[in-house]
N, C-alpha and C. Protein backbone atom coordinates (compact mmCIF):
# COMPACT_ATOMS: atom_id res chain seq x y z
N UNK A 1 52.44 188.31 50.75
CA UNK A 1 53.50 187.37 51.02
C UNK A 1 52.99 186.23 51.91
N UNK A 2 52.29 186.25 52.94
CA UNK A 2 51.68 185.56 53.62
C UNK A 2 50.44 184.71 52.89
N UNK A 3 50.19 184.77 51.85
CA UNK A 3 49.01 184.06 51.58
C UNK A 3 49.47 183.39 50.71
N UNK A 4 50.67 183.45 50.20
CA UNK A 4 51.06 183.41 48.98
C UNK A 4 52.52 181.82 49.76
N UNK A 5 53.02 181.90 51.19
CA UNK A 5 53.69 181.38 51.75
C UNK A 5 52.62 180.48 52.31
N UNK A 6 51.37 180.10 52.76
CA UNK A 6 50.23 179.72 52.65
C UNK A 6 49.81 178.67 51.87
N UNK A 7 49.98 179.37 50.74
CA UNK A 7 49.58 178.53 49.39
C UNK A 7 50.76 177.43 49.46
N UNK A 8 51.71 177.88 49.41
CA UNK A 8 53.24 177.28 48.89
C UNK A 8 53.03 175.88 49.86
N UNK A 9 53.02 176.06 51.21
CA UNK A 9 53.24 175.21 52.11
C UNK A 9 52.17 174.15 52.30
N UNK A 10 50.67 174.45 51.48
CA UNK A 10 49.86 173.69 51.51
C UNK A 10 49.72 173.28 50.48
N UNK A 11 50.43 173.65 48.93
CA UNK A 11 51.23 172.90 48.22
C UNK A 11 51.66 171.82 48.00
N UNK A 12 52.91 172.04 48.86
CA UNK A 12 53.87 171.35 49.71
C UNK A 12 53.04 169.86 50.17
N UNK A 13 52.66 170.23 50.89
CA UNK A 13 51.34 168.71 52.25
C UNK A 13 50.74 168.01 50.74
N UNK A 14 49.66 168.84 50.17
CA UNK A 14 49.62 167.74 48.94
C UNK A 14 49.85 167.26 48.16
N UNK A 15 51.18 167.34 47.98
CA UNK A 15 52.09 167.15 47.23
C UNK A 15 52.97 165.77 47.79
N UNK A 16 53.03 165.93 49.05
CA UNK A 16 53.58 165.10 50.01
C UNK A 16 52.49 163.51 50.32
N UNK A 17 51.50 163.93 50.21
CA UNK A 17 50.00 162.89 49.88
C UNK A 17 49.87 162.44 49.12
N UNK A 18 50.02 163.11 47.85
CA UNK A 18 49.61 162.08 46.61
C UNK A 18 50.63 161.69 46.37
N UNK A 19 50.13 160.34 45.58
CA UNK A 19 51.34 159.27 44.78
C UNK A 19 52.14 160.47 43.97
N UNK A 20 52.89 160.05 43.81
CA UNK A 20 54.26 160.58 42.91
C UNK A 20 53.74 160.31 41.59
N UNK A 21 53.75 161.51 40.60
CA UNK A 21 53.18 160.94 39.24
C UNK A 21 54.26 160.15 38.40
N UNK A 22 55.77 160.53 38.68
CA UNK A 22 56.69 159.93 37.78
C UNK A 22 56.86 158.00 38.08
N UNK A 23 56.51 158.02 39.54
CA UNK A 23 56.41 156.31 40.02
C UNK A 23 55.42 155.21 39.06
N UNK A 24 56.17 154.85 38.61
CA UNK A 24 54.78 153.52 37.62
C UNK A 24 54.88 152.54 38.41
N UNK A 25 53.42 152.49 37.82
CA UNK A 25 52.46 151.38 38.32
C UNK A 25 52.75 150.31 37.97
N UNK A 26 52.18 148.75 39.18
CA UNK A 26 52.95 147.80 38.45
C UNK A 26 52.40 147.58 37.22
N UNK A 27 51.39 147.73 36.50
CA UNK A 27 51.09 147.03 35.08
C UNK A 27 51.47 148.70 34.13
N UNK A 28 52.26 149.28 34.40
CA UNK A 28 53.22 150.08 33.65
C UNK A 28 54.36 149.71 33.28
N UNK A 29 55.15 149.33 34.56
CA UNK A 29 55.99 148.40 34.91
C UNK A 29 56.57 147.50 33.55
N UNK A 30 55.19 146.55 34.59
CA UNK A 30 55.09 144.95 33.19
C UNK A 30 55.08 145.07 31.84
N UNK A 31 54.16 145.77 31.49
CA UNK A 31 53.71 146.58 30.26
C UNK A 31 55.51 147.09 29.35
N UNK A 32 56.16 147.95 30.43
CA UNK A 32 57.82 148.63 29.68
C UNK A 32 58.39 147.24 29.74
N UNK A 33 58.64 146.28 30.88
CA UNK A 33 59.62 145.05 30.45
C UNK A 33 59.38 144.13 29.89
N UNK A 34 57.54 144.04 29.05
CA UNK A 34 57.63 143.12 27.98
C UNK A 34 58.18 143.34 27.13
N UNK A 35 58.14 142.01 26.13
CA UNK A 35 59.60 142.07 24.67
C UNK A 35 58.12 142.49 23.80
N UNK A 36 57.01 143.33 24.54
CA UNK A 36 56.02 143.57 22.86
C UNK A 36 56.79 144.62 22.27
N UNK A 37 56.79 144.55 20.72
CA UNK A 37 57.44 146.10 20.10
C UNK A 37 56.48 147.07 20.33
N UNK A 38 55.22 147.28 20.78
CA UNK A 38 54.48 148.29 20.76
C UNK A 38 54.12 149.04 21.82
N UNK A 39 55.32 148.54 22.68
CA UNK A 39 54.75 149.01 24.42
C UNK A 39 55.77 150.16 24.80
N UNK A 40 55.42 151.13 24.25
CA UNK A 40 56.05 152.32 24.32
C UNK A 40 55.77 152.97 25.40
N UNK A 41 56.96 153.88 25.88
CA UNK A 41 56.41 154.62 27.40
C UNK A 41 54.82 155.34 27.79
N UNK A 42 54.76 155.86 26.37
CA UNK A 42 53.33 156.84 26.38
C UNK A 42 51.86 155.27 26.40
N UNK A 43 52.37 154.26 26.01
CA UNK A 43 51.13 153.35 25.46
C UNK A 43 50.69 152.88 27.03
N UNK A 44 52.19 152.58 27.59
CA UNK A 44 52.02 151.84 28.83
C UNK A 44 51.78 152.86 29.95
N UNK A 45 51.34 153.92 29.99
CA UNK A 45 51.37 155.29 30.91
C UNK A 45 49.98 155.38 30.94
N UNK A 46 49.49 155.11 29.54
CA UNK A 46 47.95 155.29 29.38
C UNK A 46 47.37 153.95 29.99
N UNK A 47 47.98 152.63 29.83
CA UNK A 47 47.25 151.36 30.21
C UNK A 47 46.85 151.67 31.68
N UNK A 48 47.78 152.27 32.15
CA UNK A 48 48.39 152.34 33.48
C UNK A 48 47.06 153.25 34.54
N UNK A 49 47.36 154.42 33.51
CA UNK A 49 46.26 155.14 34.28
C UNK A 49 44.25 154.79 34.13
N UNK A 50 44.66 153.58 32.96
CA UNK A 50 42.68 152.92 33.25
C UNK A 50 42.58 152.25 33.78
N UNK A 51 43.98 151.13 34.13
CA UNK A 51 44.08 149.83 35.24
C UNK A 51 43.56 151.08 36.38
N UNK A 52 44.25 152.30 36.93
CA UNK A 52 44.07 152.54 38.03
C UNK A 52 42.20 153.14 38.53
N UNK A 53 41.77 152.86 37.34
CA UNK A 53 40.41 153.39 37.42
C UNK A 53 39.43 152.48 37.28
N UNK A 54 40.07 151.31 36.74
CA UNK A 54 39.10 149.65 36.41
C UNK A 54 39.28 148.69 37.23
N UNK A 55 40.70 148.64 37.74
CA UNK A 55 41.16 147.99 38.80
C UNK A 55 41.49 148.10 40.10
N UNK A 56 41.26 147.21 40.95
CA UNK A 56 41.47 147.30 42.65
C UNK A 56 42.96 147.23 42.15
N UNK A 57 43.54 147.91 43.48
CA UNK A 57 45.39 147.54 43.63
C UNK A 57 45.27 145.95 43.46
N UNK A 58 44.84 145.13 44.62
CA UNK A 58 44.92 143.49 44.44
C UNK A 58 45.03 143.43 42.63
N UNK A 59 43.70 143.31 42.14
CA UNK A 59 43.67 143.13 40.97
C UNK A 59 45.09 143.72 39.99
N UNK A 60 45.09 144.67 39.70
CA UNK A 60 46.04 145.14 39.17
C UNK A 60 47.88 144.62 39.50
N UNK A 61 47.99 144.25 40.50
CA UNK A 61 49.14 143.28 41.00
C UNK A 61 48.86 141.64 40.05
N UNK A 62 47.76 141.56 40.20
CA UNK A 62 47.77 140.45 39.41
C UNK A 62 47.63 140.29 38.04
N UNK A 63 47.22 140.99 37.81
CA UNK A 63 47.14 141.32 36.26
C UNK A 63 48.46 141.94 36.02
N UNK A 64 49.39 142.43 36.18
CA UNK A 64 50.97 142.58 35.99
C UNK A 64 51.58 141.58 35.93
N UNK A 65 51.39 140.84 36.61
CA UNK A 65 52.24 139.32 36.50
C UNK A 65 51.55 138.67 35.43
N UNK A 66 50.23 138.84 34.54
CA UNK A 66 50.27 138.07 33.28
C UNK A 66 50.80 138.64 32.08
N UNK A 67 51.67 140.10 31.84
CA UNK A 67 52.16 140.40 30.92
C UNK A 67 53.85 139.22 31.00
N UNK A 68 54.37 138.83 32.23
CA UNK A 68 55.19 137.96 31.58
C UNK A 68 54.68 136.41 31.96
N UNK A 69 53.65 136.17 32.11
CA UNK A 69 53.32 134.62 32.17
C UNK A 69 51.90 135.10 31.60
N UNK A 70 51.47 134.81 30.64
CA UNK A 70 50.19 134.94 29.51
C UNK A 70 49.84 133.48 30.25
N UNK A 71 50.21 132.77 30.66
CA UNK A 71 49.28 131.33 30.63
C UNK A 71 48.42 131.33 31.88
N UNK A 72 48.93 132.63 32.77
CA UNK A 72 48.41 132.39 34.55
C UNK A 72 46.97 133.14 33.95
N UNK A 73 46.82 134.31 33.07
CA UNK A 73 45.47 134.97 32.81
C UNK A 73 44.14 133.64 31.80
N UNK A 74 44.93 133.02 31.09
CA UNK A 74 44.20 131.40 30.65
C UNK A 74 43.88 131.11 31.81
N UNK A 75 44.21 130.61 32.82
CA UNK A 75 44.24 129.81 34.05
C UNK A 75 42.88 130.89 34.43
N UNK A 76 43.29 131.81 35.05
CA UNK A 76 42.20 132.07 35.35
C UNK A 76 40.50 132.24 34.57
N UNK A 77 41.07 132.82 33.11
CA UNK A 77 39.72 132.77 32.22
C UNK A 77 38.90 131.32 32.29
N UNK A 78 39.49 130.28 32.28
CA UNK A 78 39.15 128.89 32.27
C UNK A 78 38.70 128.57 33.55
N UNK A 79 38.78 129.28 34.53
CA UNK A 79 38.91 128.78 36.13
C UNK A 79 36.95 128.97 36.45
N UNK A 80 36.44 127.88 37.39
CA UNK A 80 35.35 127.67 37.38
C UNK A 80 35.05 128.36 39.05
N UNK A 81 35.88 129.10 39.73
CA UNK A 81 36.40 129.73 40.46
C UNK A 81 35.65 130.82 40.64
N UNK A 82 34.59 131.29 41.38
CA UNK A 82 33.70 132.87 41.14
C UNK A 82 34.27 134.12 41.04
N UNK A 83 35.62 133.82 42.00
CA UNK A 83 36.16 135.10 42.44
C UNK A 83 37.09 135.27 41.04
N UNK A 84 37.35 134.14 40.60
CA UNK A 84 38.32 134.23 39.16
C UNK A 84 37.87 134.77 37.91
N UNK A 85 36.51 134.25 37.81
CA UNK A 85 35.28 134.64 37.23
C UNK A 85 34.93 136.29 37.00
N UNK A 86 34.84 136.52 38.48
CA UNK A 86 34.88 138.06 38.52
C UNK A 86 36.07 138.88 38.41
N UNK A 87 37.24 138.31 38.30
CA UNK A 87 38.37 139.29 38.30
C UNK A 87 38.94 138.87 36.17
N UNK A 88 38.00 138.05 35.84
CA UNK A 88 38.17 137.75 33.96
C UNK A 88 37.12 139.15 33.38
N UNK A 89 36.03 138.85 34.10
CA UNK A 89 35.28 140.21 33.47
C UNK A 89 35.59 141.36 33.96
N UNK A 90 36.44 141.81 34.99
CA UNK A 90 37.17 143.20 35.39
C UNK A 90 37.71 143.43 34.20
N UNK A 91 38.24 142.17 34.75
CA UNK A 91 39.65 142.43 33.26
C UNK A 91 39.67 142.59 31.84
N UNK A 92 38.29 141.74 31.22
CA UNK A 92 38.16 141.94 29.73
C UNK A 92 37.64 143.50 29.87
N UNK A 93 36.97 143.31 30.77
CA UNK A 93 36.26 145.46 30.63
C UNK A 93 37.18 146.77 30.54
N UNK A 94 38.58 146.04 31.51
CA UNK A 94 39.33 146.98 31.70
C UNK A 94 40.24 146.87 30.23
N UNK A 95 40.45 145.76 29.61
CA UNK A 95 41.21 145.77 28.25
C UNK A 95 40.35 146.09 27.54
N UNK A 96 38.78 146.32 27.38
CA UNK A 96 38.39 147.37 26.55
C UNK A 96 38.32 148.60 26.71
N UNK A 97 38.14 149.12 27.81
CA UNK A 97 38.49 150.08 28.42
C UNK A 97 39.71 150.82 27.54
N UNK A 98 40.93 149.93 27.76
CA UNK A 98 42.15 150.86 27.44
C UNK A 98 42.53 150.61 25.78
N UNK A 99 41.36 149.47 25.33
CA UNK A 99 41.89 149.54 23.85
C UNK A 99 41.12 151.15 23.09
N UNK A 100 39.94 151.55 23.85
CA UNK A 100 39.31 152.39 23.49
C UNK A 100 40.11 153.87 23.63
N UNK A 101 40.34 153.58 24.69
CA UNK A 101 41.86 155.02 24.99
C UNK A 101 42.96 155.24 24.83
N UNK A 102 43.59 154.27 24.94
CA UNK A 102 45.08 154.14 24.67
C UNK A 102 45.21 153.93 23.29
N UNK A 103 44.24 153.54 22.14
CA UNK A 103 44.35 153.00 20.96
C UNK A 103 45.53 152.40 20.32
């Protein structure tokens, strides 16, 4: 009973630590309130969990805000900008990334 009340309660603590799995992410989020027909809960769950493995939080905040403004991710692809530069090739890696998984 004691090891077993042990277990439960240290359970409990990491359970209390990690993110909440049912909470989406913002480019889960973005992903469910675009008007695409193909952005189904399971499609955008999967985007969700390679953004969190390809992308910094920063990054990934920003890349949510181009599922409803497509013209701010132009802006940056076009941008002569280093740091913009480097957050276009995150990003094309990470959209191959999830075209490869999420299919």
């Amino acid at each position: 009973m004691k090891i077993f009340l042990t277990t439960a309660l240290c359970a409990g603590f990491l359970a209390a630590l990690a993110p909440a799995g049912a909470e989406a992410g913002s480019i889960e989020r973005a992903c469910r309130q675009s008007d695409r027909t193909a952005a189904s809960p399971s499609l955008c769950n999967c985007i969700q969990k390679v953004a969190n493995v390809s992308l910094t939080a920063s990054e990934r905040k920003t890349v949510s805000k181009w599922f409803a403004d497509p013209h701010q991710a132009q802006v940056v692809r076009q941008s002569s900008n280093r740091n913009d530069e480097r957050l276009w090739l995150r990003y094309k890696a990470f959209g191959d990334h999830a075209a490869r998984s999420c299919g």
